[in-house]
Coordinates of C-alpha atoms and ligand atoms in Angstrom, one line a residue:
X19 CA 0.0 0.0 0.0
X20 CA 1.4 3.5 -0.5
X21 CA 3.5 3.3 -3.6
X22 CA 5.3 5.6 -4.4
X23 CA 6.7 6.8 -8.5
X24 CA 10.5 5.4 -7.2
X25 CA 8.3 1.7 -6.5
X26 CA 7.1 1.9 -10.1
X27 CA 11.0 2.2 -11.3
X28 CA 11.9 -0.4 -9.1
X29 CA 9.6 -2.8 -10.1
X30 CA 10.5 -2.0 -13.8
X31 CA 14.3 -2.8 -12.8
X32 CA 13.5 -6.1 -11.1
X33 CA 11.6 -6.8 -14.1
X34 CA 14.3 -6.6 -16.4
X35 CA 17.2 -8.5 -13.8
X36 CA 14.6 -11.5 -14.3
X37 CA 14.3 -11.2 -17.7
X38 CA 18.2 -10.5 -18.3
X39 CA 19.1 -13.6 -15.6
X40 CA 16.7 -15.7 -17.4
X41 CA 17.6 -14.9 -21.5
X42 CA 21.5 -14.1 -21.2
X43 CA 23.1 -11.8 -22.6
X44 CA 23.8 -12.2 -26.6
X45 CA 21.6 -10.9 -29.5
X46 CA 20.5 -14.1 -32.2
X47 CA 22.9 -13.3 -34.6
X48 CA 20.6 -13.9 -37.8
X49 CA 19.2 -11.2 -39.3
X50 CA 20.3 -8.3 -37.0
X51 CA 22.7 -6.3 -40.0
X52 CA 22.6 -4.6 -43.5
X53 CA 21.4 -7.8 -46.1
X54 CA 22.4 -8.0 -49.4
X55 CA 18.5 -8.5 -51.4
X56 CA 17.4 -10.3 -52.5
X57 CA 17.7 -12.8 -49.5
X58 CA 16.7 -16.0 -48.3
X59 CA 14.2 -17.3 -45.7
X60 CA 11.6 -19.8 -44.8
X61 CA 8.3 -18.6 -45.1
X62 CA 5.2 -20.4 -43.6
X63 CA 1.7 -19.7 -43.7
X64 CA 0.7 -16.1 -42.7
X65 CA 3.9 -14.8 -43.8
X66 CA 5.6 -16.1 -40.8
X67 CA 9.8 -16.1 -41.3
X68 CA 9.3 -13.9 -43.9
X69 CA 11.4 -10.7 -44.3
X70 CA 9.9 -7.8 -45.7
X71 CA 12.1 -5.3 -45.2
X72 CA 15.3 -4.1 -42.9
X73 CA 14.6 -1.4 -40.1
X74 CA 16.6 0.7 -37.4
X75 CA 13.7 1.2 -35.5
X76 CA 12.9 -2.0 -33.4
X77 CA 14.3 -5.3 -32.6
X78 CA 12.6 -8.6 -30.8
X79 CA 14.0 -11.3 -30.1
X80 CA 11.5 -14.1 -29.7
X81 CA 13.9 -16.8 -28.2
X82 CA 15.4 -14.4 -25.6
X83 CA 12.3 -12.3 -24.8
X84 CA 13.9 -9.3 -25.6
X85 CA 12.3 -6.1 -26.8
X86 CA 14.5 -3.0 -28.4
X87 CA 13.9 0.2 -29.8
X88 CA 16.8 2.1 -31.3
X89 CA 19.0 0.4 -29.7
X90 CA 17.5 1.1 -26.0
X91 CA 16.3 -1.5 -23.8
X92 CA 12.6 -1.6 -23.3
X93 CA 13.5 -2.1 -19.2
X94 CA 16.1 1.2 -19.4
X95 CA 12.9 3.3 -21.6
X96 CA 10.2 2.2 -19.0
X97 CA 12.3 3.1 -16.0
X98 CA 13.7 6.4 -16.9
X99 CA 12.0 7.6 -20.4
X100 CA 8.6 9.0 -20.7
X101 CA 6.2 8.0 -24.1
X102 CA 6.8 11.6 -25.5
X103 CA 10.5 10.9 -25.5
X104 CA 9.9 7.4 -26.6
X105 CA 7.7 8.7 -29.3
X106 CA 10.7 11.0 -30.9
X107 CA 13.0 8.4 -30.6
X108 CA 11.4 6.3 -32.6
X109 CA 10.6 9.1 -35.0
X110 CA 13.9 10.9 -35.3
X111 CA 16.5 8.1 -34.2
X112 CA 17.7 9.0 -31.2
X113 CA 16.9 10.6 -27.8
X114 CA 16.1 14.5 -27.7
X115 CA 18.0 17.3 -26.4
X116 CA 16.0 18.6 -23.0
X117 CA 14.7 21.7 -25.5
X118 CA 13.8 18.9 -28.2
X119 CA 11.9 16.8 -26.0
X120 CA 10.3 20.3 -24.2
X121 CA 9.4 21.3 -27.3
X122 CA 8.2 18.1 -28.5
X123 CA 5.5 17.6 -25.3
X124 CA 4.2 20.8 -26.2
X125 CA 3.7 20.3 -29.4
X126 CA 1.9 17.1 -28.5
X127 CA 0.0 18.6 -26.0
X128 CA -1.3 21.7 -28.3
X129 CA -2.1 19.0 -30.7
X130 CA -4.3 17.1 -28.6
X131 CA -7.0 19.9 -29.3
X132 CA -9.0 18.7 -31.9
X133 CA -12.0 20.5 -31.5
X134 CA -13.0 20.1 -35.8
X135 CA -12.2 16.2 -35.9
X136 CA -14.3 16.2 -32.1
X137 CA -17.3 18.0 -33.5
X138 CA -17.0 15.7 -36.8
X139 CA -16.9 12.7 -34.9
X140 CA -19.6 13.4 -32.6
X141 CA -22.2 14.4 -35.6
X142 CA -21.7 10.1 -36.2
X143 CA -23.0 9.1 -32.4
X144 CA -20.0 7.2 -31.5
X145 CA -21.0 5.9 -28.5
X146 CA -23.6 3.3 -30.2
X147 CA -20.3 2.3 -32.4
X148 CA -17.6 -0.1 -31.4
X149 CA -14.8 1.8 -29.9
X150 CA -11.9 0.9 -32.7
X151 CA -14.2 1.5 -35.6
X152 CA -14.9 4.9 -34.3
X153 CA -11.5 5.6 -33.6
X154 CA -10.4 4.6 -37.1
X155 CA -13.4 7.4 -38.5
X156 CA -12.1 9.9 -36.1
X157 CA -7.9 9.4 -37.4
X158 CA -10.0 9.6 -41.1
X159 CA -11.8 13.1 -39.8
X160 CA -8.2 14.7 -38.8
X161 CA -7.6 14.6 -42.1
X162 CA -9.5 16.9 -44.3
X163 CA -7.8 18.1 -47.6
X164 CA -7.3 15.8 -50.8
X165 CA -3.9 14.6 -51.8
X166 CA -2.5 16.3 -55.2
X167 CA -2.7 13.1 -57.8
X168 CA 0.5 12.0 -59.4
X169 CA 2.7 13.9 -56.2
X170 CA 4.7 10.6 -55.8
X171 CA 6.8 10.6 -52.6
X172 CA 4.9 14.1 -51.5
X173 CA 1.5 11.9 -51.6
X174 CA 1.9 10.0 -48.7
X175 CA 1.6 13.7 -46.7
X176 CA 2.9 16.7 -49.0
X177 CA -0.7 17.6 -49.6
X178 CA -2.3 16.4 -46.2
X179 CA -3.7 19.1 -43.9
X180 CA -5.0 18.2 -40.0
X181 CA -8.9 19.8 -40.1
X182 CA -7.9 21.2 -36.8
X183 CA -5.0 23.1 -38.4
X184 CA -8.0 25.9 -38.6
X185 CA -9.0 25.3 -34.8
X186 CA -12.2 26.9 -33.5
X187 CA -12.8 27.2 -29.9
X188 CA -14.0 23.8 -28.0
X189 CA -17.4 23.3 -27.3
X190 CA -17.8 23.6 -23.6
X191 CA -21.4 23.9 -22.8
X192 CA -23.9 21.8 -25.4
X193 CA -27.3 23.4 -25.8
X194 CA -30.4 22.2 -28.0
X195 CA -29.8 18.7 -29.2
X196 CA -28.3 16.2 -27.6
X197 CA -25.5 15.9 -30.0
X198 CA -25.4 18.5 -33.0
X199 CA -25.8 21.4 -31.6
X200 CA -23.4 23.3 -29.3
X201 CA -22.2 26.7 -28.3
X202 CA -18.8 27.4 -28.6
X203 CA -17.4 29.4 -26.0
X204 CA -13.9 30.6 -25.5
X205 CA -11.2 28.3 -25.4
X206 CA -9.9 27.5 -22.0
X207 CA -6.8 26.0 -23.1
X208 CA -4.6 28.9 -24.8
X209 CA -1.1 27.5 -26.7
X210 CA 0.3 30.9 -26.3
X211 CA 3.8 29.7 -24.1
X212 CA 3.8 27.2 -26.6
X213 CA 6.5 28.2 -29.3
X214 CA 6.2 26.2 -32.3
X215 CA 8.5 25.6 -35.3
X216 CA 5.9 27.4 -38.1
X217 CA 4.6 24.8 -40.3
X218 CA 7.3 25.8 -43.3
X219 CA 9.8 24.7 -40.7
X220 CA 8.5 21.3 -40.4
X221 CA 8.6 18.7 -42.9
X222 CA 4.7 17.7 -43.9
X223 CA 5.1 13.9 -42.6
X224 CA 6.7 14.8 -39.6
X225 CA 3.5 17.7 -39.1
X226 CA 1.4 15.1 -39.8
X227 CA 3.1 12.4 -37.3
X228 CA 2.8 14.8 -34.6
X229 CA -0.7 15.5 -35.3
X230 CA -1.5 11.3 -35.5
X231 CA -0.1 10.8 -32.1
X232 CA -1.6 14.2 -30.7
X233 CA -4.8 13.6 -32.4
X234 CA -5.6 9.6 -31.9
X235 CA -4.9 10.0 -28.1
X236 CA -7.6 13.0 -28.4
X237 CA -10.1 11.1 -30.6
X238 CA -9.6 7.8 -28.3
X239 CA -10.6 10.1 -25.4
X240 CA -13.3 11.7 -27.2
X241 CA -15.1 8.3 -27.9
X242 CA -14.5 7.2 -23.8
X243 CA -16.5 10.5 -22.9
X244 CA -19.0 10.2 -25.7
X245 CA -19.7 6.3 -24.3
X246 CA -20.2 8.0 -21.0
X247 CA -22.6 10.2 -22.1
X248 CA -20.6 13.2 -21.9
X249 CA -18.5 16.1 -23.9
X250 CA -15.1 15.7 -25.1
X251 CA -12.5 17.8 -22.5
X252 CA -9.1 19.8 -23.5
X253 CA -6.0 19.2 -23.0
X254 CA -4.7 21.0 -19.7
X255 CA -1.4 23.1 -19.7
X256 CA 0.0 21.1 -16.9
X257 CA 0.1 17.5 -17.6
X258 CA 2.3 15.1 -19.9
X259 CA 1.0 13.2 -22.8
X260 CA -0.4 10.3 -20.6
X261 CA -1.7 12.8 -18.0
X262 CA -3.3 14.5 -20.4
X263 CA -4.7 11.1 -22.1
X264 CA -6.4 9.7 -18.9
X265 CA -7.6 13.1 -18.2
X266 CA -9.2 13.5 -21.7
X267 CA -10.7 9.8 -21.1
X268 CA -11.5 9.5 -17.2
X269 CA -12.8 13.5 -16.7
X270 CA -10.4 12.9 -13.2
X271 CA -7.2 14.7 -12.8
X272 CA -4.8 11.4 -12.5
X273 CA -2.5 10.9 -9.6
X274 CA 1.6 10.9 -10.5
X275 CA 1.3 6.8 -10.0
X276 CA -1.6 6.5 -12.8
X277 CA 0.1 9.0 -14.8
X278 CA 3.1 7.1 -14.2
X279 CA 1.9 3.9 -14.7
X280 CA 0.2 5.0 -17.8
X281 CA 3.2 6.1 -19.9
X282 CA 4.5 3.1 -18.7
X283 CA 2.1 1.0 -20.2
X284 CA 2.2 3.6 -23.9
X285 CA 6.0 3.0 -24.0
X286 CA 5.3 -0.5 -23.7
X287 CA 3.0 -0.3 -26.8
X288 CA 4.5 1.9 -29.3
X289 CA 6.2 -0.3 -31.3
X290 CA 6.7 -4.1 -31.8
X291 CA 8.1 -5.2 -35.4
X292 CA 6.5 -5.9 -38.3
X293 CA 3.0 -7.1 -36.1
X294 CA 0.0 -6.9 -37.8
X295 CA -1.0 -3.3 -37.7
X296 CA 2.4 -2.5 -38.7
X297 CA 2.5 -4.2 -41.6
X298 CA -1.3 -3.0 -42.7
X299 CA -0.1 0.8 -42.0
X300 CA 3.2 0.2 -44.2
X301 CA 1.4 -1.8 -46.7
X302 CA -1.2 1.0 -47.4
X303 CA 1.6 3.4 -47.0
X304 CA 3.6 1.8 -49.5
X305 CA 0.8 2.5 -52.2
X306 CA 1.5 6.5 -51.5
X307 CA -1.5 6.4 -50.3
X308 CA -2.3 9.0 -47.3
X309 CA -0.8 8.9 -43.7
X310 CA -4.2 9.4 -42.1
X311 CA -5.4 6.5 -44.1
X312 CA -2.1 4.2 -43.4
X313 CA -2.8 4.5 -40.0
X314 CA -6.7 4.0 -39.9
X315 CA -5.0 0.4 -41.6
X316 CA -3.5 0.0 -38.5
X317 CA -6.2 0.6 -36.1
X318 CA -8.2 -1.5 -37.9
X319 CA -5.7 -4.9 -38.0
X320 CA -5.3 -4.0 -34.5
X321 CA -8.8 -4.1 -33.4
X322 CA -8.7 -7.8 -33.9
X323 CA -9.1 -10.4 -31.3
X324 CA -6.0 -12.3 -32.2
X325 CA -4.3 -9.0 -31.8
X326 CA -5.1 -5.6 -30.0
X327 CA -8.7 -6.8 -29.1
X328 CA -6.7 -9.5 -27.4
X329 CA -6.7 -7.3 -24.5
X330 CA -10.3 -6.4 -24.0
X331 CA -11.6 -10.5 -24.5
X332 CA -8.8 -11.1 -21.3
X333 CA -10.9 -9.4 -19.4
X334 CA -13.8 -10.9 -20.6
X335 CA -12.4 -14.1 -20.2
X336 CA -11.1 -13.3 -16.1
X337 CA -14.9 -12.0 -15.8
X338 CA -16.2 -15.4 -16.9
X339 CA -13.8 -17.4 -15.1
X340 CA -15.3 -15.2 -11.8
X341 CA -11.7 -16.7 -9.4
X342 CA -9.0 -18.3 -8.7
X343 CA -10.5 -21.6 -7.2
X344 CA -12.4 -21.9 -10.6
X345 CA -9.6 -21.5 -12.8
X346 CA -9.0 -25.8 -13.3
X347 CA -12.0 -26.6 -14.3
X348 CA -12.3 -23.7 -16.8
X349 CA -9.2 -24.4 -18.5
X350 CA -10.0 -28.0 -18.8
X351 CA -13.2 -26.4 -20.4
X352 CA -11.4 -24.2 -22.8
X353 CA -8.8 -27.0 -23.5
X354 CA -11.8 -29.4 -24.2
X355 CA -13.4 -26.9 -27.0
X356 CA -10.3 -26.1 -28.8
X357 CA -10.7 -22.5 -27.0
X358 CA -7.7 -20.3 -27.5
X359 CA -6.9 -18.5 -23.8
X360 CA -6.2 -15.0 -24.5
X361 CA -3.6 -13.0 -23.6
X362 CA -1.2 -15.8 -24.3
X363 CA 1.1 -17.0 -26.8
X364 CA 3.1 -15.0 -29.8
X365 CA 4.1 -15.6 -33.0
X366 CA 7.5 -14.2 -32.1
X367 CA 7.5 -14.7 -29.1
X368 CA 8.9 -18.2 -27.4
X369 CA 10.1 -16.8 -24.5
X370 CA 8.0 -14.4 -21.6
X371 CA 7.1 -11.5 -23.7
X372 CA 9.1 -8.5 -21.6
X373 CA 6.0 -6.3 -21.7
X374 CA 4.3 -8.6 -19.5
X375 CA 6.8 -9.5 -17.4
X376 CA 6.4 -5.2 -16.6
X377 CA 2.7 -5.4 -16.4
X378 CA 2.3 -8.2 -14.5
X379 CA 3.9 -6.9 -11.1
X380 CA 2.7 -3.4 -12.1
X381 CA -1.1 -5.2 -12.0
X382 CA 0.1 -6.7 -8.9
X383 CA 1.1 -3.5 -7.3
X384 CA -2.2 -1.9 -8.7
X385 CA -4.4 -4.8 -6.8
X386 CA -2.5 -4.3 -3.7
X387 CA -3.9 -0.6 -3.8
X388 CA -7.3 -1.2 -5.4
X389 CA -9.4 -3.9 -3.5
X390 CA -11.9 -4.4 -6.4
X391 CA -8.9 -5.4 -8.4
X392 CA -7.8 -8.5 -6.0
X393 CA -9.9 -11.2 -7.2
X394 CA -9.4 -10.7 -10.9
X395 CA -5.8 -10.4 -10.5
X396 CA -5.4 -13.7 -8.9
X397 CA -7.6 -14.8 -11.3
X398 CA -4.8 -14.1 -13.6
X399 CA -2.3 -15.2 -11.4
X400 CA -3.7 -18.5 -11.2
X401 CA -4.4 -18.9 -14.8
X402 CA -1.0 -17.7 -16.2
X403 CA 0.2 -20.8 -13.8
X404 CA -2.3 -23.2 -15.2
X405 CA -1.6 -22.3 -18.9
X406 CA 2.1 -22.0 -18.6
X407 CA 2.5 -25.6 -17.1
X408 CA 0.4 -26.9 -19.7
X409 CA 1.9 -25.3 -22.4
X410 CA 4.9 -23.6 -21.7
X411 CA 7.4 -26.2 -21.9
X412 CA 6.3 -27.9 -24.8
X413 CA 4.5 -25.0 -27.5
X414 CA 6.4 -22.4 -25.7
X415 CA 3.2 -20.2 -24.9
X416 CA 3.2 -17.5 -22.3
X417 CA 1.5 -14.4 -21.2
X418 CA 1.6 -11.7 -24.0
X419 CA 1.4 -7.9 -23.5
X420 CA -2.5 -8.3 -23.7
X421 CA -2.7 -10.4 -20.6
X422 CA -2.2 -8.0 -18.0
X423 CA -3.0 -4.3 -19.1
X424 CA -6.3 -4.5 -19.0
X425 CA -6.2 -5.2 -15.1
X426 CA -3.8 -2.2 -15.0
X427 CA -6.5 0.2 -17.1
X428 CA -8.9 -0.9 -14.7
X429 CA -7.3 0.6 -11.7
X430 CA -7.6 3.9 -13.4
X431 CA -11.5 3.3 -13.9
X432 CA -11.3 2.6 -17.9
X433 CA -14.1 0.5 -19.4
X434 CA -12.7 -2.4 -20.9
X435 CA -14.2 -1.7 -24.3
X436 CA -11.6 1.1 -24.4
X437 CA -8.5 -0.7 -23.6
X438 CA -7.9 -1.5 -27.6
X439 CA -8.0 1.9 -28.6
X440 CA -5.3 2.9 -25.5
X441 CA -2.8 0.2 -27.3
X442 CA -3.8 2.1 -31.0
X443 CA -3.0 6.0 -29.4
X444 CA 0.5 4.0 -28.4
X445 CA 1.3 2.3 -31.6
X446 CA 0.6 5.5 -33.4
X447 CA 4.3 6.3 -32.9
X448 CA 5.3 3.2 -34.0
X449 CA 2.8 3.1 -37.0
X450 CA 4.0 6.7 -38.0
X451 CA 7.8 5.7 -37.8
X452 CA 7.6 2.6 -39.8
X453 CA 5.6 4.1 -42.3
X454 CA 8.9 6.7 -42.8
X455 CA 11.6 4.6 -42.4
X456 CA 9.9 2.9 -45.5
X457 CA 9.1 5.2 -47.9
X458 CA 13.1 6.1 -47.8
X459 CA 12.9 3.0 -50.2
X460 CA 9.9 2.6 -51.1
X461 CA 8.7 -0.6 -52.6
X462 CA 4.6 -1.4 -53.2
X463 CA 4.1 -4.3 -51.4
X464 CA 3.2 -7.0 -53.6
X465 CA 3.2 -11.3 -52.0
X466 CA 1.7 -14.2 -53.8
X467 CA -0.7 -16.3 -53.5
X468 CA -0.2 -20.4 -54.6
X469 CA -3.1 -21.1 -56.8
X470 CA -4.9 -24.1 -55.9
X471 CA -7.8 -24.0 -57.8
X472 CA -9.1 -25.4 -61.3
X473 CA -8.3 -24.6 -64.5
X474 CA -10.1 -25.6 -67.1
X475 CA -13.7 -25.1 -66.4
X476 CA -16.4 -23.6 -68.8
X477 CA -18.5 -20.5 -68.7
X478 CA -22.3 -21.7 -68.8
X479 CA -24.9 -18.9 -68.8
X480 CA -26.8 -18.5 -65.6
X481 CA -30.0 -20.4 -66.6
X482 CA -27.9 -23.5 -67.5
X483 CA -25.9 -23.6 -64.4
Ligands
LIG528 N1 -4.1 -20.7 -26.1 C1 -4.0 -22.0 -26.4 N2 -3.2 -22.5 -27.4 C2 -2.5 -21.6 -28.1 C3 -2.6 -20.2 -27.9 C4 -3.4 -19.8 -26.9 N3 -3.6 -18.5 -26.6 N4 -1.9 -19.6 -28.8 C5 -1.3 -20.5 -29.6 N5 -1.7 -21.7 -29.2 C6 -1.3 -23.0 -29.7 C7 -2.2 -23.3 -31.0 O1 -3.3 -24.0 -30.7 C8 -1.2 -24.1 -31.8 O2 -1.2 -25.4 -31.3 P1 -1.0 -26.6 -32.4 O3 0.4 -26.5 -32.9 O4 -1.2 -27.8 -31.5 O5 -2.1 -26.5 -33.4 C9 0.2 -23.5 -31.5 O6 0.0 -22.9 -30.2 C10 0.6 -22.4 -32.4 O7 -0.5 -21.4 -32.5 P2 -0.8 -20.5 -33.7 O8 -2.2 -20.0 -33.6 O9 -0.5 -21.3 -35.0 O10 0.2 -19.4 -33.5 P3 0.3 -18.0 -34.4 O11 1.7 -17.6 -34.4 O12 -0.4 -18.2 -35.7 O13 -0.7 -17.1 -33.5 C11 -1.4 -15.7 -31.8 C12 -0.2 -16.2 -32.6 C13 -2.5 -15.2 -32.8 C14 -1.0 -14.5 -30.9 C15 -2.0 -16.8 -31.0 O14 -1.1 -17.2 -30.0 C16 -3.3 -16.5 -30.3 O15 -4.4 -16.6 -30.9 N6 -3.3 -16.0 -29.0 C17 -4.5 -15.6 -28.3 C18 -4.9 -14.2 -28.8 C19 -4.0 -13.1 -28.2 O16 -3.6 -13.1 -27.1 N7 -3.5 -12.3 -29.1 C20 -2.7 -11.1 -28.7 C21 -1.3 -11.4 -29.2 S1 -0.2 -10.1 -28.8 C22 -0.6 -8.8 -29.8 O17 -1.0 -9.0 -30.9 C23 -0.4 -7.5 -29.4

């Protein structure tokens, strides 16, 4: 009881002595250098093996359990680094300078007033629509004007304008109708500290970067208020990005542990290989297609139960099981219908993913604070033993990331049907930074497919068939 922001690093740092006395100390050596193309791999079904591209930005090594971006240990950037900093790392390469990085978070924070892509959104009544579908509208509504045709490696942004880049004030008091209708009264948050590079000064993608991770944090928060019933809130002048974030979601002013805890858990998700979402942002990307667009991809593959929706059906799945004590005779249930237990296994992973070895005594900590959160933690407990004696040894499946954020977003009062679009305003960075390092070379993604059909059949008209 009483944590304290020093606990949280600590726990983060016994964490990673585990993980780094358990997976030793060398990188596989496969794959981890410049290649000469074409090269050669195994490739099974659902692309797995296969190599699509090389990248700078993030390395995971399934065998070891070991989770890098740029170079920096995910243990080092959950103990000292914050997800703004993260966020430009992944961007520009390296860390930033202290006026980068103050620069940066209040960019990010300026950015996370939306008020056109809010009042777009909320004209669709996104509460009676699933959470990720409406967040991949509302990344869709940031963007507002049309690409130029034909602008080859300007497409992907040269042309692409926020429809907040013309803010008017936030709505603050709706009148009339429930939804349409509102008066706009003056804005309460005012940028004017904030000193911005002028738009000329920034490159277009890395305007419209900023504005995805800004923005989808925004929109995410938007939807959480609209479910609730109520109006979207602004950023406030004294909080980080995740401050800021749970704020926008919860309408409650976090304490430093949440806040804490929260960038935590948005490091944890910003980037992960080619996953997925990854891959469906860079493959729409790598059409020239538009940012915004490449992005809504990756919301989209994420939403998925096999992947980010993973982390809402663990919940579901804890609920169901109701406790510890029931926990055998549900798995021998699940087992006996070919059920699938979420929140576990990886297709890279064969090792304990790293991001749950944080979140797992972070949800501990959180039940030891929160008594509503006891039962379903040892729920999990109990059920990560279960699973991993069945199946660790021999299919190598563990806990993934999925398995224990939800407890940790339900400490901070989150409704589970949120958690998915929390791990999309994370990945953003890692989307966005992908997306670039990319279209440096740019290549249309193109696989194939083995034909296993027929060949020789013959056209009959409809009324012969
Ligand atoms: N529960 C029980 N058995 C499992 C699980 C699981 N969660 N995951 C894999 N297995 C078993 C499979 O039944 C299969 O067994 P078999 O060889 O006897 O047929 C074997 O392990 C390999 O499984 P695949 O589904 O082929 O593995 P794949 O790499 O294709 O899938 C995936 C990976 C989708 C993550 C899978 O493990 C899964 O469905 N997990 C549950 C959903 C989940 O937690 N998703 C989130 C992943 S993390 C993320 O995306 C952010």
């Amino acid at each position: 009881m009483g944590y304290t922001l020093d606990d949280v690093t600590r726990i983060v740092l016994e964490a990673k002595e585990r993980a780094h006395q358990e997976t030793g100390n060398e990188p596989e050596p496969e794959f981890t250098s410049t290649v000469e193309w074409p090269i050669e791999c195994t490739v099974g079904p659902g692309l797995e093996g296969a190599i699509a591209c090389e990248t700078k930005i993030g390395y995971v090594n399934g065998k070891k359990g070991w989770l890098i971006y740029r170079g920096y240990d995910i243990f080092d950037l959950c103990a000292y680094s914050t997800f703004e900093e993260t966020s430009f790392l992944l961007l520009h390469g390296r860390l930033p300078s202290e006026t980068e990085l103050d620069l940066f978070c209040r960019t990010l924070r300026r950015r996370m007033f939306i008020p056109k892509t809010q009042r777009s959104l909320l004209s669709f009544a996104v509460e009676e629509r699933n959470p990720m579908d409406a967040l991949r509208l509302g990344t869709n509504l940031m963007r507002q004007k049309q690409i130029r045709p034909g602008a080859l490696n300007a497409g992907i942004t040269g042309e692409t304008v926020a429809s907040d880049e013309d803010s008017i004030p936030m709505e603050t008091k709706p009148t009339g109708w429930k939804k349409p209708v509102y008066e706009f009264l003056e804005r309460l948050f005012r940028p004017v500290q904030d000193v911005e590079p002028s738009a000329d000064a920034m490159p277009d993608d890395v305007e419209s970067f900023y504005n995805l991770i800004a923005g989808v944090a925004a929109v995410s928060a938007t939807i959480g208020r609209a479910r609730q019933g109520r109006m979207p809130l602004e950023p406030l002048p004294d909080l980080g990005f995740a401050g800021n974030y749970l704020y926008m979601l919860t309408g409650r002013r976090p304490s430093p542990l949440e806040e804490r805890v929260m960038d935590i858990c948005l490091i944890l998700h910003a980037d992960h290989g080619m996953n997925a979402s990854t891959f469906a942002s860079m493959v729409v990307a790598s059409t020239l297609s538009d940012i915004y667009l490449a992005i809504g991809a990756g919301i989209s593959a994420l939403s998925g139960p096999l992947h980010g929706g993973a982390n809402v059906e663990v919940v579901n799945m804890l609920e169901e099981i109701g406790s510890p004590e029931a926990v055998p005779k549900w798995y021998k249930m699940a087992v006996a219908e070919k059920r699938k237990v979420m929140g576990f296994g990886h297709r890279v992973y064969k090792a304990y993913d790293p991001r749950a070895r944080i979140l797992a005594p972070l949800a501990e900590m959180l039940a030891d604070e929160s008594p509503e959160l006891v039962s379903i933690y040892a729920t999990a407990r109990a059920l990560e033993t279960e699973v991993v004696s069945a199946l660790g040894e021999e299919k190598k499946i563990f806990p993934n990331v999925d398995f224990y954020s939800g407890i940790v977003y339900r400490s901070m009062g989150i409704p589970a049907d949120m958690y998915t679009t929390i791990f999309a305003v994370a990945r953003v960075s890692g989307w966005c930074a992908r997306v670039a390092e990319y279209l440096e070379h740019n290549r249309i993604f193109r696989p194939r497919a083995i034909y296993t059909g027929t060949f020789d059949e013959q056209y009959k008209p409809a009324d012969e068939r």
